[in-house]
């Protein structure tokens, strides 16, 4: 059967390095749709058609934005989210299954006859949730384990870029702390240390002095500050320049770029404080010029998709290109195998296409047929966090004012960390809400977003006040 033949092109581990790739079938990966639906020339009908039941896996602001787009789709009747949050629960039925409970998720999808599952989060993707769904004949959006390694292993992605001449910072990989320490003695400072595996976006240390760098190697490789992610490490040249996030849809061979965005990773105004999951975003980035776009189309985007296919790891899903615009041209800082959070909150509300049409085209390998379009406007997202994030913070604070968003066109309040408690919506995480607004241009969108941050109240509410400051420098 088709599923049977697919089994042999999957590899069993997500940890492979460039040296031990399994050279699988690099041809267009074929997928089996739901039930008896096979890949066929019958385009729309081959898909789930209409009246679809969709399952979203994840529980953050990104998944809320995905759920919101699904709710807008004329093709979707019912949305489930596992595990979801209080905001997602207003447009979807939340089910108490964790994102890493693959067998339970697949069993739920079978039981409810889900037509299409969207995996929002990185951990289940890197862990192979897509493979589990496919083995059950379920239609699912996201890369398989052997492709999600693009995000799951920094050593893998760096080796891939080197092998296929994709511009990135110079680097060396290490799996031995002594060798890493010896390397540092002759290296130029500042220098960047990266734990190899997933570390919630926190496994990157920028070190200004040799002493700091040595302490960093110790933290990552010996003290295992980021857990097993630190078994291997990348030491990388320090680059300077503006950062841009570019999300894309990929079907294994074709790639379509979404509107650009910029994140604000540090906790405090002026890009001070610790790295976080992201304190706010704006889209599009005025620094993502036509020249940058042309350069990346030539040297980065298709090159990455082709490289993955050539390695027998065809990528289906979203590739997030973290780019740095250096003096020597754009370079790839990192890849993610999913939408950014909070990038999705500013990019998806501006997408004109039906999200299911686009995602299904990815899974079916016919993304070339999609004319991906974005509104000619802008959006800004300001994250409302719990004071103390990302270190320590309190939860369970009642949130008021949320209903205001239902009445205002072009304003969104995506929930990141919220829960229901005694009939009230309360804070339940570091990042609590992503207050997002559109505007005719970036300045208007920013003013709107900050105005809307005042609509919501909870104790210990914390936000940055300079999201989108860079807009003024464009
Ligand atoms: P990453 O998780 O690889 O995107 O790294 C997190 C953040 O660290 C990036 O968004 C950059 O701000 C910074 N960073 C990562 N690599 C470098 C580098 N080679 N040079 C300068 N900054 C970097
Ligand atoms: N906002 C950065 C990320 O999603 O990785």
Short mmCIF file of C-alpha atoms and ligand atoms in Angstrom, two decimals:
data_model
loop_
_atom_site.label_atom_id
_atom_site.label_comp_id
_atom_site.label_asym_id
_atom_site.label_seq_id
_atom_site.Cartn_x
_atom_site.Cartn_y
_atom_site.Cartn_z
CA UNK A 1 0.00 0.00 0.00
CA UNK A 2 0.96 3.61 -0.30
CA UNK A 3 1.37 3.92 3.43
CA UNK A 4 3.51 0.81 3.49
CA UNK A 5 5.81 2.16 0.83
CA UNK A 6 6.13 5.39 2.73
CA UNK A 7 7.36 3.62 5.79
CA UNK A 8 10.66 2.84 4.16
CA UNK A 9 11.51 6.44 3.40
CA UNK A 10 11.10 7.58 6.95
CA UNK A 11 14.06 7.47 9.17
CA UNK A 12 13.66 6.41 12.70
CA UNK A 13 15.68 9.01 14.48
CA UNK A 14 15.49 12.74 14.61
CA UNK A 15 19.03 13.16 15.70
CA UNK A 16 20.93 12.33 12.53
CA UNK A 17 23.87 14.52 11.69
CA UNK A 18 25.00 15.25 8.17
CA UNK A 19 27.41 12.33 8.33
CA UNK A 20 24.85 9.67 9.01
CA UNK A 21 21.94 10.65 6.80
CA UNK A 22 19.77 7.89 5.59
CA UNK A 23 19.54 8.49 1.90
CA UNK A 24 15.91 7.84 1.34
CA UNK A 25 13.60 8.36 -1.56
CA UNK A 26 14.08 11.99 -2.44
CA UNK A 27 11.22 12.09 -4.88
CA UNK A 28 8.09 14.00 -4.10
CA UNK A 29 6.75 12.42 -0.97
CA UNK A 30 3.38 10.93 -1.54
CA UNK A 31 0.82 11.03 1.14
CA UNK A 32 -2.37 9.27 1.70
CA UNK A 33 -5.31 11.40 2.63
CA UNK A 34 -8.03 10.57 5.03
CA UNK A 35 -9.69 7.17 4.68
CA UNK A 36 -9.77 5.94 1.13
CA UNK A 37 -8.93 9.33 -0.35
CA UNK A 38 -5.86 8.75 -2.44
CA UNK A 39 -3.77 11.26 -4.29
CA UNK A 40 -5.77 11.79 -7.43
CA UNK A 41 -6.20 14.27 -10.23
CA UNK A 42 -9.56 15.25 -8.78
CA UNK A 43 -8.33 18.35 -7.03
CA UNK A 44 -10.76 20.01 -4.64
CA UNK A 45 -12.78 16.89 -4.04
CA UNK A 46 -9.69 14.85 -3.33
CA UNK A 47 -9.29 17.18 -0.38
CA UNK A 48 -11.54 17.16 2.62
CA UNK A 49 -14.02 19.24 0.62
CA UNK A 50 -16.22 21.30 2.87
CA UNK A 51 -17.85 20.68 6.26
CA UNK A 52 -14.41 19.82 7.52
CA UNK A 53 -13.42 18.90 11.04
CA UNK A 54 -10.04 20.29 11.94
CA UNK A 55 -7.77 19.50 14.89
CA UNK A 56 -5.07 21.95 15.96
CA UNK A 57 -2.27 20.78 18.24
CA UNK A 58 -0.82 23.38 20.61
CA UNK A 59 -1.89 25.90 23.20
CA UNK A 60 -0.34 29.28 22.51
CA UNK A 61 -1.04 32.53 20.72
CA UNK A 62 0.17 30.99 17.50
CA UNK A 63 -2.40 28.22 17.74
CA UNK A 64 -5.08 30.79 18.55
CA UNK A 65 -4.15 32.68 15.37
CA UNK A 66 -4.25 29.43 13.39
CA UNK A 67 -7.63 28.57 14.93
CA UNK A 68 -8.90 32.04 14.08
CA UNK A 69 -7.91 31.57 10.43
CA UNK A 70 -9.57 28.14 10.40
CA UNK A 71 -12.73 29.65 11.86
CA UNK A 72 -12.80 32.11 8.95
CA UNK A 73 -12.48 29.27 6.42
CA UNK A 74 -15.70 28.56 4.56
CA UNK A 75 -14.63 24.92 4.45
CA UNK A 76 -14.40 24.33 8.19
CA UNK A 77 -17.37 23.29 10.29
CA UNK A 78 -15.79 22.26 13.54
CA UNK A 79 -12.46 22.99 15.20
CA UNK A 80 -10.87 21.01 18.00
CA UNK A 81 -7.70 22.06 19.76
CA UNK A 82 -5.45 19.91 21.94
CA UNK A 83 -4.88 21.12 24.55
CA UNK A 84 -5.79 24.73 23.65
CA UNK A 85 -6.44 27.56 26.10
CA UNK A 86 -9.30 29.76 27.26
CA UNK A 87 -9.27 32.01 24.18
CA UNK A 88 -9.01 29.15 21.71
CA UNK A 89 -11.92 27.58 23.59
CA UNK A 90 -14.16 30.39 22.37
CA UNK A 91 -13.85 29.26 18.74
CA UNK A 92 -12.82 25.63 19.14
CA UNK A 93 -13.57 22.70 21.39
CA UNK A 94 -10.51 22.19 23.58
CA UNK A 95 -9.61 18.61 24.40
CA UNK A 96 -7.36 17.73 27.33
CA UNK A 97 -4.70 15.83 25.41
CA UNK A 98 -1.10 17.00 25.63
CA UNK A 99 0.81 17.93 22.49
CA UNK A 100 3.31 15.11 23.12
CA UNK A 101 0.68 12.39 23.54
CA UNK A 102 0.90 11.28 19.93
CA UNK A 103 -1.04 8.02 20.19
CA UNK A 104 -3.86 9.69 22.09
CA UNK A 105 -4.00 12.52 19.59
CA UNK A 106 -4.18 10.13 16.63
CA UNK A 107 -6.81 8.00 18.37
CA UNK A 108 -8.87 11.14 19.02
CA UNK A 109 -8.55 12.20 15.37
CA UNK A 110 -9.77 8.78 14.23
CA UNK A 111 -12.61 8.69 16.69
CA UNK A 112 -13.88 12.15 15.74
CA UNK A 113 -13.20 11.56 12.03
CA UNK A 114 -10.99 14.63 11.81
CA UNK A 115 -10.35 15.59 8.19
CA UNK A 116 -7.28 17.67 8.76
CA UNK A 117 -4.84 18.14 11.64
CA UNK A 118 -2.52 21.12 11.99
CA UNK A 119 0.50 20.82 14.27
CA UNK A 120 1.40 24.26 15.60
CA UNK A 121 4.24 23.48 18.01
CA UNK A 122 7.83 22.49 17.49
CA UNK A 123 8.20 19.78 20.14
CA UNK A 124 5.64 17.34 18.71
CA UNK A 125 6.93 17.97 15.18
CA UNK A 126 10.51 17.24 16.18
CA UNK A 127 9.27 14.23 18.14
CA UNK A 128 7.55 12.74 15.09
CA UNK A 129 3.82 13.36 15.60
CA UNK A 130 3.27 13.70 11.85
CA UNK A 131 4.70 10.22 11.28
CA UNK A 132 2.28 8.78 13.83
CA UNK A 133 -0.70 10.46 12.16
CA UNK A 134 0.38 9.36 8.69
CA UNK A 135 0.84 5.79 9.79
CA UNK A 136 -2.84 5.89 10.79
CA UNK A 137 -3.84 7.27 7.38
CA UNK A 138 -4.69 10.67 8.86
CA UNK A 139 -4.18 13.87 6.92
CA UNK A 140 -1.83 16.16 8.80
CA UNK A 141 -0.04 19.46 8.16
CA UNK A 142 3.57 19.67 9.29
CA UNK A 143 6.97 18.14 8.56
CA UNK A 144 7.78 14.56 9.39
CA UNK A 145 10.37 13.85 12.02
CA UNK A 146 13.13 13.46 9.46
CA UNK A 147 12.37 16.96 8.12
CA UNK A 148 11.53 18.71 11.41
CA UNK A 149 15.17 18.10 12.30
CA UNK A 150 15.75 21.33 10.38
CA UNK A 151 14.66 23.00 13.62
CA UNK A 152 15.37 20.13 16.00
CA UNK A 153 19.13 20.11 15.49
CA UNK A 154 21.19 23.23 14.97
CA UNK A 155 24.17 21.08 14.01
CA UNK A 156 22.06 19.48 11.28
CA UNK A 157 20.85 22.80 9.91
CA UNK A 158 24.31 24.33 9.93
CA UNK A 159 25.76 21.33 8.10
CA UNK A 160 22.93 21.49 5.59
CA UNK A 161 23.59 25.17 4.89
CA UNK A 162 27.30 24.54 4.52
CA UNK A 163 26.80 21.59 2.18
CA UNK A 164 24.36 23.49 -0.05
CA UNK A 165 26.03 26.92 0.08
CA UNK A 166 23.18 28.65 1.87
CA UNK A 167 24.52 31.85 3.48
CA UNK A 168 24.90 31.58 7.25
CA UNK A 169 27.41 32.45 9.98
CA UNK A 170 30.67 30.48 10.05
CA UNK A 171 30.64 27.75 12.72
CA UNK A 172 32.03 24.54 14.18
CA UNK A 173 30.12 21.65 15.78
CA UNK A 174 31.24 20.03 19.02
CA UNK A 175 30.20 17.05 21.06
CA UNK A 176 33.11 17.27 23.46
CA UNK A 177 33.46 20.11 25.97
CA UNK A 178 37.28 19.99 26.04
CA UNK A 179 37.51 20.41 22.29
CA UNK A 180 35.01 23.27 22.41
CA UNK A 181 37.05 24.98 25.16
CA UNK A 182 40.26 24.54 23.19
CA UNK A 183 38.62 26.01 20.09
CA UNK A 184 37.56 29.10 22.02
CA UNK A 185 41.18 29.96 22.89
CA UNK A 186 41.87 31.11 19.34
CA UNK A 187 38.36 32.28 18.40
CA UNK A 188 37.34 35.88 17.81
CA UNK A 189 35.02 37.49 20.39
CA UNK A 190 32.09 38.09 20.68
CA UNK A 191 31.07 34.56 19.84
CA UNK A 192 27.78 32.68 19.83
CA UNK A 193 27.16 29.35 21.56
CA UNK A 194 24.12 27.28 20.65
CA UNK A 195 22.85 24.11 22.29
CA UNK A 196 22.10 21.68 19.48
CA UNK A 197 18.55 20.64 20.33
CA UNK A 198 15.28 22.37 21.15
CA UNK A 199 15.68 24.67 24.14
CA UNK A 200 12.56 26.84 23.99
CA UNK A 201 14.46 29.48 22.07
CA UNK A 202 16.73 29.96 25.06
CA UNK A 203 19.67 27.76 24.14
CA UNK A 204 21.68 30.57 22.54
CA UNK A 205 24.40 32.43 24.43
CA UNK A 206 26.15 35.48 23.05
CA UNK A 207 29.50 35.82 24.79
CA UNK A 208 31.64 38.95 24.73
CA UNK A 209 34.76 37.58 26.39
CA UNK A 210 36.71 34.36 26.45
CA UNK A 211 35.79 33.89 30.11
CA UNK A 212 32.07 34.22 29.38
CA UNK A 213 32.38 31.82 26.47
CA UNK A 214 34.17 29.22 28.59
CA UNK A 215 31.52 29.52 31.27
CA UNK A 216 28.89 29.14 28.54
CA UNK A 217 30.38 25.91 27.23
CA UNK A 218 30.36 24.61 30.77
CA UNK A 219 26.72 25.59 31.28
CA UNK A 220 25.57 23.99 28.03
CA UNK A 221 27.72 20.86 27.81
CA UNK A 222 28.65 19.99 31.38
CA UNK A 223 25.96 21.48 33.63
CA UNK A 224 23.34 20.65 30.96
CA UNK A 225 21.47 23.88 31.59
CA UNK A 226 19.33 23.15 28.54
CA UNK A 227 19.11 19.44 29.21
CA UNK A 228 20.00 16.98 26.47
CA UNK A 229 19.88 19.83 23.97
CA UNK A 230 23.40 20.49 25.23
CA UNK A 231 24.90 17.11 24.33
CA UNK A 232 26.04 18.71 21.12
CA UNK A 233 26.85 22.33 20.55
CA UNK A 234 27.43 24.78 17.72
CA UNK A 235 29.95 27.59 18.14
CA UNK A 236 29.20 30.31 15.68
CA UNK A 237 30.60 33.58 14.40
CA UNK A 238 28.84 36.65 15.85
CA UNK A 239 26.99 38.66 13.22
CA UNK A 240 25.38 42.08 13.38
CA UNK A 241 22.41 43.46 11.49
CA UNK A 242 18.66 43.70 11.56
CA UNK A 243 16.66 40.54 12.01
CA UNK A 244 13.70 39.56 9.87
CA UNK A 245 11.38 36.58 10.24
CA UNK A 246 10.14 35.08 7.00
CA UNK A 247 7.50 32.37 7.18
CA UNK A 248 6.78 30.19 4.17
CA UNK A 249 4.51 27.38 3.07
CA UNK A 250 6.29 24.37 1.59
CA UNK A 251 4.96 21.23 -0.12
CA UNK A 252 8.19 19.27 -0.43
CA UNK A 253 9.29 20.97 -3.62
CA UNK A 254 7.52 24.33 -4.02
CA UNK A 255 7.88 27.19 -1.54
CA UNK A 256 5.66 30.27 -1.19
CA UNK A 257 6.79 33.12 1.02
CA UNK A 258 4.42 34.87 3.40
CA UNK A 259 4.59 38.54 4.30
CA UNK A 260 7.69 39.34 6.41
CA UNK A 261 7.70 40.14 10.12
CA UNK A 262 10.00 41.25 12.90
CA UNK A 263 10.04 39.86 16.41
CA UNK A 264 11.27 41.49 19.65
CA UNK A 265 12.94 38.69 21.58
CA UNK A 266 14.27 40.51 24.63
CA UNK A 267 12.10 41.03 27.69
CA UNK A 268 12.64 44.76 28.19
CA UNK A 269 12.46 48.00 26.26
CA UNK A 270 15.52 48.86 24.22
CA UNK A 271 16.20 45.15 23.61
CA UNK A 272 17.46 44.74 27.16
CA UNK A 273 16.89 41.86 29.51
CA UNK A 274 16.66 38.17 28.86
CA UNK A 275 15.64 36.40 25.68
CA UNK A 276 11.98 35.40 25.63
CA UNK A 277 9.74 33.55 23.23
CA UNK A 278 8.93 36.96 21.73
CA UNK A 279 7.41 40.13 23.24
CA UNK A 280 5.82 41.54 20.11
CA UNK A 281 5.93 41.61 16.34
CA UNK A 282 5.12 43.71 13.35
CA UNK A 283 4.44 42.82 9.75
CA UNK A 284 5.56 43.56 7.11
CA UNK A 285 9.17 44.49 7.90
CA UNK A 286 10.16 47.67 6.03
CA UNK A 287 13.71 46.31 6.02
CA UNK A 288 12.67 43.32 3.95
CA UNK A 289 13.30 45.15 0.69
CA UNK A 290 12.91 43.96 -2.87
CA UNK A 291 16.69 43.39 -2.98
CA UNK A 292 16.61 41.23 0.12
CA UNK A 293 13.67 39.30 -1.25
CA UNK A 294 15.41 38.69 -4.57
CA UNK A 295 18.61 37.60 -2.85
CA UNK A 296 16.80 35.15 -0.59
CA UNK A 297 14.72 33.75 -3.42
CA UNK A 298 17.94 33.08 -5.27
CA UNK A 299 20.13 31.74 -2.47
CA UNK A 300 18.04 30.78 0.54
CA UNK A 301 14.41 29.70 0.15
CA UNK A 302 14.30 27.31 -2.77
CA UNK A 303 17.85 26.23 -1.97
CA UNK A 304 16.71 25.05 1.47
CA UNK A 305 13.70 23.18 0.13
CA UNK A 306 15.80 21.54 -2.58
CA UNK A 307 18.51 20.63 -0.07
CA UNK A 308 16.00 18.89 2.20
CA UNK A 309 14.53 16.98 -0.73
CA UNK A 310 18.02 15.99 -1.93
CA UNK A 311 18.79 14.63 1.54
CA UNK A 312 15.72 12.42 1.40
CA UNK A 313 13.92 14.63 3.89
CA UNK A 314 11.29 16.45 1.84
CA UNK A 315 9.85 19.25 3.95
CA UNK A 316 6.08 19.76 4.05
CA UNK A 317 4.70 22.48 6.32
CA UNK A 318 5.95 25.89 7.38
CA UNK A 319 9.60 26.84 7.24
CA UNK A 320 10.40 29.90 9.31
CA UNK A 321 13.60 31.57 8.13
CA UNK A 322 15.23 33.66 10.85
CA UNK A 323 17.35 36.03 8.78
CA UNK A 324 19.96 38.60 9.70
CA UNK A 325 20.56 41.39 7.21
CA UNK A 326 24.33 41.76 7.53
CA UNK A 327 26.70 44.06 5.67
CA UNK A 328 27.62 41.06 3.55
CA UNK A 329 24.00 40.37 2.67
CA UNK A 330 21.21 38.34 4.27
CA UNK A 331 22.26 35.27 6.27
CA UNK A 332 20.25 32.54 7.93
CA UNK A 333 20.36 32.72 11.73
CA UNK A 334 18.10 29.75 12.25
CA UNK A 335 15.32 27.66 10.77
CA UNK A 336 12.11 26.74 12.53
CA UNK A 337 9.77 24.04 11.31
CA UNK A 338 6.57 25.88 12.24
CA UNK A 339 4.94 29.30 12.36
CA UNK A 340 6.63 31.82 14.64
CA UNK A 341 4.98 32.89 17.84
CA UNK A 342 4.11 35.81 17.84
CA UNK A 343 4.91 36.14 14.12
CA UNK A 344 1.81 34.11 13.21
CA UNK A 345 -0.34 36.64 15.07
CA UNK A 346 0.61 39.45 12.66
CA UNK A 347 1.04 37.43 9.47
CA UNK A 348 -2.04 35.19 9.43
CA UNK A 349 -4.64 37.94 9.97
CA UNK A 350 -3.25 39.61 6.84
CA UNK A 351 -3.43 36.49 4.67
CA UNK A 352 -6.18 36.66 2.06
CA UNK A 353 -6.25 32.96 1.19
CA UNK A 354 -8.31 30.34 2.95
CA UNK A 355 -5.76 28.73 5.29
CA UNK A 356 -7.13 25.24 4.64
CA UNK A 357 -6.75 25.64 0.87
CA UNK A 358 -3.10 26.54 1.32
CA UNK A 359 -2.24 23.92 3.93
CA UNK A 360 -4.00 21.18 2.06
CA UNK A 361 -2.15 22.12 -1.13
CA UNK A 362 1.08 21.66 0.85
CA UNK A 363 0.10 18.21 2.04
CA UNK A 364 -1.07 17.22 -1.46
CA UNK A 365 2.08 18.53 -3.16
CA UNK A 366 0.30 21.10 -5.33
CA UNK A 367 1.29 24.38 -3.70
CA UNK A 368 2.32 25.64 -7.15
CA UNK A 369 -1.41 26.05 -7.86
CA UNK A 370 -1.92 28.48 -4.99
CA UNK A 371 -1.69 32.23 -5.48
CA UNK A 372 -0.67 33.27 -1.98
CA UNK A 373 -1.81 36.80 -1.21
CA UNK A 374 -1.58 39.23 1.68
CA UNK A 375 -3.48 42.41 2.41
CA UNK A 376 -1.68 45.62 1.54
CA UNK A 377 -1.70 46.86 5.13
CA UNK A 378 0.19 46.19 8.34
CA UNK A 379 -0.28 44.56 11.72
CA UNK A 380 1.39 44.92 15.12
CA UNK A 381 1.18 42.52 18.05
CA UNK A 382 2.08 43.59 21.60
CA UNK A 383 2.45 40.71 24.05
CA UNK A 384 0.91 41.23 27.48
CA UNK A 385 2.99 39.12 29.84
CA UNK A 386 3.02 38.35 33.54
CA UNK A 387 5.54 40.59 35.29
CA UNK A 388 8.71 38.60 35.92
CA UNK A 389 8.57 36.60 32.67
CA UNK A 390 10.70 34.80 31.54
CA UNK A 391 12.15 34.00 34.99
CA UNK A 392 9.38 33.71 37.56
CA UNK A 393 5.85 35.05 37.64
CA UNK A 394 2.46 34.45 39.20
CA UNK A 395 -0.49 32.84 37.50
CA UNK A 396 -4.22 32.74 38.15
CA UNK A 397 -4.91 36.49 37.89
CA UNK A 398 -8.34 37.39 36.58
CA UNK A 399 -8.37 39.05 33.16
CA UNK A 400 -10.99 41.68 32.31
CA UNK A 401 -11.89 43.63 29.18
CA UNK A 402 -11.55 40.81 26.66
CA UNK A 403 -15.07 41.25 25.27
CA UNK A 404 -14.12 44.60 23.75
CA UNK A 405 -12.20 42.81 20.99
CA UNK A 406 -15.29 41.08 19.70
CA UNK A 407 -16.81 44.40 18.75
CA UNK A 408 -13.83 45.96 17.01
CA UNK A 409 -12.94 45.14 13.43
CA UNK A 410 -9.21 44.67 12.81
CA UNK A 411 -8.38 44.04 16.47
CA UNK A 412 -7.49 40.65 17.87
CA UNK A 413 -6.65 39.33 21.28
CA UNK A 414 -4.84 36.05 20.82
CA UNK A 415 -4.50 34.06 24.02
CA UNK A 416 -1.10 32.60 24.84
CA UNK A 417 -1.30 31.59 28.50
CA UNK A 418 -4.86 31.73 29.80
CA UNK A 419 -7.22 29.29 31.50
CA UNK A 420 -10.72 29.13 32.93
CA UNK A 421 -11.01 29.21 36.71
CA UNK A 422 -14.32 29.44 38.57
CA UNK A 423 -16.07 30.78 35.49
CA UNK A 424 -13.46 33.45 34.85
CA UNK A 425 -10.56 33.72 32.41
CA UNK A 426 -7.29 33.95 34.31
CA UNK A 427 -3.58 34.25 33.49
CA UNK A 428 -1.88 30.91 33.09
CA UNK A 429 1.59 31.59 31.73
CA UNK A 430 4.41 34.03 31.15
CA UNK A 431 3.11 35.29 27.87
CA UNK A 432 -0.61 35.84 28.49
CA UNK A 433 -2.14 37.64 25.51
CA UNK A 434 -1.06 38.86 22.09
CA UNK A 435 -2.91 42.11 21.50
CA UNK A 436 -2.89 42.61 17.74
CA UNK A 437 -4.22 45.34 15.50
CA UNK A 438 -4.18 46.09 11.84
CA UNK A 439 -3.73 49.49 10.29
CA UNK A 440 -3.31 51.02 6.87
CA UNK A 441 0.42 51.20 7.59
CA UNK A 442 2.80 50.16 10.35
CA UNK A 443 2.48 53.38 12.33
CA UNK A 444 -1.28 53.19 12.38
CA UNK A 445 -1.21 49.51 13.29
CA UNK A 446 1.19 50.22 16.15
CA UNK A 447 -0.95 53.05 17.52
CA UNK A 448 -4.01 50.81 17.29
CA UNK A 449 -2.28 47.89 19.02
CA UNK A 450 -1.07 50.03 21.91
CA UNK A 451 -4.50 51.59 22.27
CA UNK A 452 -5.98 48.11 22.53
CA UNK A 453 -3.48 47.03 25.20
CA UNK A 454 -5.40 49.40 27.49
CA UNK A 455 -8.66 47.55 27.00
CA UNK A 456 -7.42 44.54 28.95
CA UNK A 457 -6.48 44.45 32.60
CA UNK A 458 -4.98 41.88 34.95
CA UNK A 459 -2.68 42.30 37.91
CA UNK A 460 1.04 42.06 37.14
CA UNK A 461 0.36 42.97 33.49
CA UNK A 462 3.67 43.66 31.79
CA UNK A 463 4.52 44.71 28.26
CA UNK A 464 7.24 46.36 26.25
CA UNK A 465 6.44 49.90 25.18
CA UNK A 466 8.71 49.99 22.16
CA UNK A 467 7.34 47.25 19.92
CA UNK A 468 7.77 48.49 16.38
CA UNK A 469 10.16 51.31 17.31
CA UNK A 470 12.30 50.26 14.36
CA UNK A 471 9.48 51.35 12.05
CA UNK A 472 10.56 54.95 12.70
CA UNK A 473 14.05 54.19 11.46
CA UNK A 474 12.91 52.74 8.15
P1 LIG B 1 18.41 31.49 17.27
O1 LIG B 1 17.59 30.70 18.24
O2 LIG B 1 19.46 30.74 16.59
O3 LIG B 1 17.57 32.34 16.35
O4 LIG B 1 19.08 32.61 18.15
C1 LIG B 1 18.34 33.45 18.99
C2 LIG B 1 18.80 34.86 18.81
O5 LIG B 1 20.19 34.97 19.11
C3 LIG B 1 18.67 35.38 17.39
O6 LIG B 1 17.39 35.85 17.11
C4 LIG B 1 19.72 36.46 17.36
O7 LIG B 1 19.22 37.64 17.95
C5 LIG B 1 20.80 35.91 18.24
N1 LIG B 1 21.80 35.21 17.40
C6 LIG B 1 21.79 33.92 17.04
N2 LIG B 1 22.86 33.62 16.27
C7 LIG B 1 23.56 34.75 16.16
C8 LIG B 1 24.78 35.10 15.50
N3 LIG B 1 25.49 34.20 14.81
N4 LIG B 1 25.20 36.37 15.58
C9 LIG B 1 24.51 37.29 16.29
N5 LIG B 1 23.37 37.02 16.94
C10 LIG B 1 22.89 35.77 16.88
N1 LIG B 2 9.15 34.29 17.74
C1 LIG B 2 10.21 33.41 17.49
C2 LIG B 2 9.82 32.00 17.37
O1 LIG B 2 8.67 31.66 17.24
O2 LIG B 2 10.71 31.16 17.36
#
